[in-house]
């Protein structure tokens, strides 16, 4: 699965004979990453099954061509998994594609 990545130095992989299935044992993980696009710009998403919203980093937002960037609306108060508030620049609707 090309669109799903884990840090290679932290995984142990084995190929099952006679199949295309690769088993993956996570030894220690900093997360699961999914390749995708936001408004046509390639990004790498962190898969977070407990998230209520998708958060885009400032670095990823800055990569989007100016003519494609939506206007940011005033931020809402978002909190991270720890319960601490996240610093937000604003919110907007984005065209998101997973895998590429």
GROMACS .gro file of N, CA and C in nm:
model
  300
    1UNK      N    1   0.085  -0.116   0.000
    1UNK     CA    2   0.000   0.000   0.000
    1UNK      C    3   0.090   0.123   0.000
    2UNK      N    4   0.111   0.186  -0.115
    2UNK     CA    5   0.204   0.296  -0.129
    2UNK      C    6   0.164   0.421  -0.052
    3UNK      N    7   0.036   0.441  -0.024
    3UNK     CA    8  -0.005   0.565   0.040
    3UNK      C    9   0.000   0.558   0.192
    4UNK      N   10   0.041   0.446   0.248
    4UNK     CA   11   0.049   0.432   0.393
    4UNK      C   12   0.194   0.407   0.431
    5UNK      N   13   0.248   0.487   0.523
    5UNK     CA   14   0.388   0.474   0.560
    5UNK      C   15   0.403   0.469   0.710
    6UNK      N   16   0.507   0.402   0.753
    6UNK     CA   17   0.549   0.407   0.893
    6UNK      C   18   0.700   0.427   0.890
    7UNK      N   19   0.754   0.486   0.992
    7UNK     CA   20   0.898   0.507   0.998
    7UNK      C   21   0.970   0.374   0.983
    8UNK      N   22   1.049   0.354   0.874
    8UNK     CA   23   1.109   0.222   0.846
    8UNK      C   24   1.203   0.172   0.954
    9UNK      N   25   1.272   0.260   1.023
    9UNK     CA   26   1.364   0.213   1.125
    9UNK      C   27   1.293   0.163   1.250
   10UNK      N   28   1.163   0.181   1.256
   10UNK     CA   29   1.089   0.142   1.375
   10UNK      C   30   0.990   0.030   1.346
   11UNK      N   31   1.001  -0.035   1.232
   11UNK     CA   32   0.912  -0.145   1.199
   11UNK      C   33   0.993  -0.269   1.163
   12UNK      N   34   0.930  -0.383   1.180
   12UNK     CA   35   0.990  -0.510   1.143
   12UNK      C   36   0.895  -0.572   1.042
   13UNK      N   37   0.941  -0.592   0.918
   13UNK     CA   38   0.854  -0.644   0.813
   13UNK      C   39   0.897  -0.784   0.772
   14UNK      N   40   0.797  -0.861   0.728
   14UNK     CA   41   0.829  -0.993   0.674
   14UNK      C   42   0.733  -1.021   0.558
   15UNK      N   43   0.783  -1.084   0.456
   15UNK     CA   44   0.703  -1.118   0.338
   15UNK      C   45   0.652  -1.261   0.355
   16UNK      N   46   0.521  -1.279   0.339
   16UNK     CA   47   0.465  -1.414   0.343
   16UNK      C   48   0.489  -1.479   0.207
   17UNK      N   49   0.531  -1.603   0.207
   17UNK     CA   50   0.559  -1.672   0.082
   17UNK      C   51   0.433  -1.689   0.000
   18UNK      N   52   0.445  -1.665  -0.132
   18UNK     CA   53   0.334  -1.687  -0.224
   18UNK      C   54   0.223  -1.582  -0.214
   19UNK      N   55   0.252  -1.468  -0.157
   19UNK     CA   56   0.148  -1.365  -0.150
   19UNK      C   57   0.212  -1.227  -0.159
   20UNK      N   58   0.127  -1.128  -0.175
   20UNK     CA   59   0.173  -0.990  -0.178
   20UNK      C   60   0.151  -0.921  -0.044
   21UNK      N   61   0.122  -0.997   0.059
   21UNK     CA   62   0.092  -0.939   0.190
   21UNK      C   63   0.222  -0.926   0.268
   22UNK      N   64   0.243  -0.809   0.324
   22UNK     CA   65   0.358  -0.788   0.410
   22UNK      C   66   0.306  -0.767   0.551
   23UNK      N   67   0.352  -0.849   0.644
   23UNK     CA   68   0.315  -0.831   0.783
   23UNK      C   69   0.404  -0.724   0.843
   24UNK      N   70   0.349  -0.644   0.930
   24UNK     CA   71   0.425  -0.536   0.988
   24UNK      C   72   0.404  -0.535   1.138
   25UNK      N   73   0.512  -0.549   1.212
   25UNK     CA   74   0.506  -0.544   1.357
   25UNK      C   75   0.568  -0.411   1.400
   26UNK      N   76   0.491  -0.331   1.471
   26UNK     CA   77   0.540  -0.202   1.515
   26UNK      C   78   0.620  -0.220   1.643
   27UNK      N   79   0.748  -0.184   1.639
   27UNK     CA   80   0.833  -0.195   1.756
   27UNK      C   81   0.816  -0.070   1.844
   28UNK      N   82   0.814   0.044   1.784
   28UNK     CA   83   0.785   0.172   1.848
   28UNK      C   84   0.748   0.266   1.736
   29UNK      N   85   0.641   0.338   1.750
   29UNK     CA   86   0.593   0.418   1.639
   29UNK      C   87   0.570   0.562   1.679
   30UNK      N   88   0.608   0.651   1.589
   30UNK     CA   89   0.577   0.792   1.605
   30UNK      C   90   0.448   0.826   1.533
   31UNK      N   91   0.382   0.728   1.475
   31UNK     CA   92   0.256   0.752   1.406
   31UNK      C   93   0.248   0.678   1.274
   32UNK      N   94   0.130   0.681   1.217
   32UNK     CA   95   0.105   0.624   1.085
   32UNK      C   96   0.077   0.742   0.993
   33UNK      N   97   0.140   0.742   0.877
   33UNK     CA   98   0.131   0.854   0.784
   33UNK      C   99   0.066   0.809   0.654
   34UNK      N  100  -0.016   0.896   0.598
   34UNK     CA  101  -0.085   0.869   0.473
   34UNK      C  102  -0.053   0.980   0.374
   35UNK      N  103  -0.003   0.942   0.256
   35UNK     CA  104   0.023   1.041   0.153
   35UNK      C  105  -0.109   1.090   0.094
   36UNK      N  106  -0.112   1.215   0.060
   36UNK     CA  107  -0.233   1.271   0.001
   36UNK      C  108  -0.208   1.408  -0.058
   37UNK      N  109  -0.317   1.477  -0.088
   37UNK     CA  110  -0.309   1.611  -0.145
   37UNK      C  111  -0.414   1.700  -0.079
   38UNK      N  112  -0.378   1.826  -0.062
   38UNK     CA  113  -0.471   1.929  -0.017
   38UNK      C  114  -0.470   2.036  -0.126
   39UNK      N  115  -0.585   2.055  -0.189
   39UNK     CA  116  -0.596   2.152  -0.299
   39UNK      C  117  -0.487   2.132  -0.403
   40UNK      N  118  -0.458   2.004  -0.434
   40UNK     CA  119  -0.361   1.970  -0.537
   40UNK      C  120  -0.216   1.969  -0.490
   41UNK      N  121  -0.189   2.006  -0.366
   41UNK     CA  122  -0.053   2.011  -0.313
   41UNK      C  123  -0.025   1.884  -0.233
   42UNK      N  124   0.085   1.816  -0.264
   42UNK     CA  125   0.120   1.692  -0.194
   42UNK      C  126   0.153   1.720  -0.048
   43UNK      N  127   0.094   1.639   0.040
   43UNK     CA  128   0.120   1.647   0.184
   43UNK      C  129   0.125   1.507   0.241
   44UNK      N  130   0.171   1.494   0.363
   44UNK     CA  131   0.170   1.367   0.435
   44UNK      C  132   0.084   1.388   0.559
   45UNK      N  133  -0.026   1.312   0.568
   45UNK     CA  134  -0.117   1.323   0.681
   45UNK      C  135  -0.075   1.227   0.791
   46UNK      N  136  -0.096   1.265   0.915
   46UNK     CA  137  -0.083   1.174   1.028
   46UNK      C  138  -0.221   1.114   1.051
   47UNK      N  139  -0.233   0.983   1.046
   47UNK     CA  140  -0.361   0.919   1.069
   47UNK      C  141  -0.395   0.927   1.218
   48UNK      N  142  -0.507   0.988   1.249
   48UNK     CA  143  -0.551   1.004   1.388
   48UNK      C  144  -0.698   0.968   1.394
   49UNK      N  145  -0.726   0.845   1.432
   49UNK     CA  146  -0.865   0.797   1.431
   49UNK      C  147  -0.951   0.861   1.538
   50UNK      N  148  -0.890   0.928   1.635
   50UNK     CA  149  -0.967   0.993   1.740
   50UNK      C  150  -0.993   1.140   1.714
   51UNK      N  151  -0.943   1.192   1.603
   51UNK     CA  152  -0.957   1.335   1.575
   51UNK      C  153  -1.097   1.368   1.524
   52UNK      N  154  -1.149   1.480   1.571
   52UNK     CA  155  -1.280   1.527   1.525
   52UNK      C  156  -1.266   1.613   1.400
   53UNK      N  157  -1.148   1.668   1.378
   53UNK     CA  158  -1.122   1.756   1.263
   53UNK      C  159  -0.986   1.724   1.204
   54UNK      N  160  -0.967   1.766   1.080
   54UNK     CA  161  -0.837   1.756   1.016
   54UNK      C  162  -0.766   1.888   1.034
   55UNK      N  163  -0.644   1.884   1.085
   55UNK     CA  164  -0.566   2.004   1.109
   55UNK      C  165  -0.452   2.008   1.009
   56UNK      N  166  -0.435   2.123   0.946
   56UNK     CA  167  -0.330   2.143   0.847
   56UNK      C  168  -0.222   2.231   0.908
   57UNK      N  169  -0.098   2.188   0.896
   57UNK     CA  170   0.012   2.268   0.952
   57UNK      C  171   0.030   2.396   0.870
   58UNK      N  172   0.092   2.494   0.933
   58UNK     CA  173   0.123   2.619   0.864
   58UNK      C  174   0.215   2.591   0.745
   59UNK      N  175   0.310   2.499   0.764
   59UNK     CA  176   0.404   2.464   0.656
   59UNK      C  177   0.329   2.407   0.536
   60UNK      N  178   0.232   2.318   0.559
   60UNK     CA  179   0.154   2.261   0.448
   60UNK      C  180   0.066   2.369   0.384
   61UNK      N  181   0.004   2.455   0.465
   61UNK     CA  182  -0.080   2.563   0.413
   61UNK      C  183   0.001   2.657   0.325
   62UNK      N  184   0.123   2.688   0.366
   62UNK     CA  185   0.209   2.778   0.290
   62UNK      C  186   0.251   2.719   0.156
   63UNK      N  187   0.250   2.586   0.141
   63UNK     CA  188   0.285   2.520   0.014
   63UNK      C  189   0.175   2.534  -0.092
   64UNK      N  190   0.052   2.558  -0.049
   64UNK     CA  191  -0.061   2.570  -0.142
   64UNK      C  192  -0.045   2.698  -0.224
   65UNK      N  193  -0.065   2.686  -0.355
   65UNK     CA  194  -0.055   2.804  -0.442
   65UNK      C  195  -0.154   2.910  -0.396
   66UNK      N  196  -0.110   3.036  -0.397
   66UNK     CA  197  -0.195   3.146  -0.349
   66UNK      C  198  -0.331   3.150  -0.416
   67UNK      N  199  -0.337   3.121  -0.546
   67UNK     CA  200  -0.466   3.126  -0.617
   67UNK      C  201  -0.561   3.013  -0.574
   68UNK      N  202  -0.507   2.910  -0.508
   68UNK     CA  203  -0.590   2.798  -0.461
   68UNK      C  204  -0.628   2.809  -0.312
   69UNK      N  205  -0.560   2.897  -0.239
   69UNK     CA  206  -0.583   2.907  -0.095
   69UNK      C  207  -0.718   2.968  -0.064
   70UNK      N  208  -0.797   2.900   0.020
   70UNK     CA  209  -0.921   2.962   0.064
   70UNK      C  210  -0.893   3.068   0.170
   71UNK      N  211  -0.985   3.162   0.183
   71UNK     CA  212  -0.973   3.262   0.289
   71UNK      C  213  -0.997   3.194   0.423
   72UNK      N  214  -0.913   3.223   0.520
   72UNK     CA  215  -0.929   3.164   0.652
   72UNK      C  216  -1.035   3.240   0.732
   73UNK      N  217  -1.125   3.165   0.792
   73UNK     CA  218  -1.227   3.221   0.882
   73UNK      C  219  -1.168   3.228   1.022
   74UNK      N  220  -1.230   3.304   1.112
   74UNK     CA  221  -1.179   3.312   1.249
   74UNK      C  222  -1.168   3.172   1.311
   75UNK      N  223  -1.063   3.151   1.391
   75UNK     CA  224  -1.042   3.018   1.451
   75UNK      C  225  -1.145   2.986   1.558
   76UNK      N  226  -1.160   2.856   1.581
   76UNK     CA  227  -1.238   2.805   1.693
   76UNK      C  228  -1.139   2.747   1.792
   77UNK      N  229  -1.180   2.722   1.911
   77UNK     CA  230  -1.086   2.666   2.008
   77UNK      C  231  -1.076   2.515   1.990
   78UNK      N  232  -0.965   2.470   1.940
   78UNK     CA  233  -0.937   2.327   1.927
   78UNK      C  234  -0.841   2.286   2.037
   79UNK      N  235  -0.856   2.164   2.083
   79UNK     CA  236  -0.763   2.111   2.183
   79UNK      C  237  -0.699   1.984   2.130
   80UNK      N  238  -0.578   1.959   2.173
   80UNK     CA  239  -0.507   1.837   2.138
   80UNK      C  240  -0.549   1.722   2.228
   81UNK      N  241  -0.489   1.607   2.206
   81UNK     CA  242  -0.522   1.487   2.284
   81UNK      C  243  -0.497   1.508   2.434
   82UNK      N  244  -0.404   1.597   2.466
   82UNK     CA  245  -0.371   1.623   2.606
   82UNK      C  246  -0.473   1.716   2.673
   83UNK      N  247  -0.560   1.776   2.591
   83UNK     CA  248  -0.657   1.872   2.645
   83UNK      C  249  -0.610   2.016   2.637
   84UNK      N  250  -0.484   2.035   2.599
   84UNK     CA  251  -0.430   2.170   2.588
   84UNK      C  252  -0.475   2.234   2.456
   85UNK      N  253  -0.501   2.364   2.454
   85UNK     CA  254  -0.545   2.431   2.331
   85UNK      C  255  -0.436   2.430   2.224
   86UNK      N  256  -0.478   2.420   2.099
   86UNK     CA  257  -0.387   2.428   1.985
   86UNK      C  258  -0.388   2.571   1.931
   87UNK      N  259  -0.274   2.620   1.890
   87UNK     CA  260  -0.266   2.752   1.828
   87UNK      C  261  -0.320   2.743   1.686
   88UNK      N  262  -0.421   2.820   1.655
   88UNK     CA  263  -0.483   2.816   1.522
   88UNK      C  264  -0.469   2.950   1.453
   89UNK      N  265  -0.448   2.944   1.322
   89UNK     CA  266  -0.447   3.066   1.241
   89UNK      C  267  -0.585   3.095   1.185
   90UNK      N  268  -0.666   2.992   1.168
   90UNK     CA  269  -0.800   3.008   1.112
   90UNK      C  270  -0.854   2.874   1.068
   91UNK      N  271  -0.972   2.877   1.007
   91UNK     CA  272  -1.033   2.752   0.959
   91UNK      C  273  -1.091   2.776   0.820
   92UNK      N  274  -1.101   2.669   0.743
   92UNK     CA  275  -1.153   2.677   0.606
   92UNK      C  276  -1.188   2.537   0.560
   93UNK      N  277  -1.262   2.529   0.450
   93UNK     CA  278  -1.290   2.401   0.385
   93UNK      C  279  -1.185   2.379   0.277
   94UNK      N  280  -1.129   2.258   0.271
   94UNK     CA  281  -1.026   2.224   0.175
   94UNK      C  282  -1.066   2.098   0.099
   95UNK      N  283  -1.026   2.088  -0.027
   95UNK     CA  284  -1.041   1.965  -0.104
   95UNK      C  285  -0.925   1.875  -0.065
   96UNK      N  286  -0.955   1.759  -0.005
   96UNK     CA  287  -0.854   1.668   0.046
   96UNK      C  288  -0.863   1.535  -0.029
   97UNK      N  289  -0.750   1.482  -0.074
   97UNK     CA  290  -0.743   1.352  -0.139
   97UNK      C  291  -0.642   1.266  -0.062
   98UNK      N  292  -0.680   1.143  -0.031
   98UNK     CA  293  -0.589   1.051   0.035
   98UNK      C  294  -0.533   0.955  -0.068
   99UNK      N  295  -0.402   0.929  -0.059
   99UNK     CA  296  -0.334   0.842  -0.154
   99UNK      C  297  -0.303   0.919  -0.282
  100UNK      N  298  -0.193   0.886  -0.345
  100UNK     CA  299  -0.160   0.948  -0.476
  100UNK      C  300  -0.052   0.870  -0.542
   0.00000   0.00000   0.00000
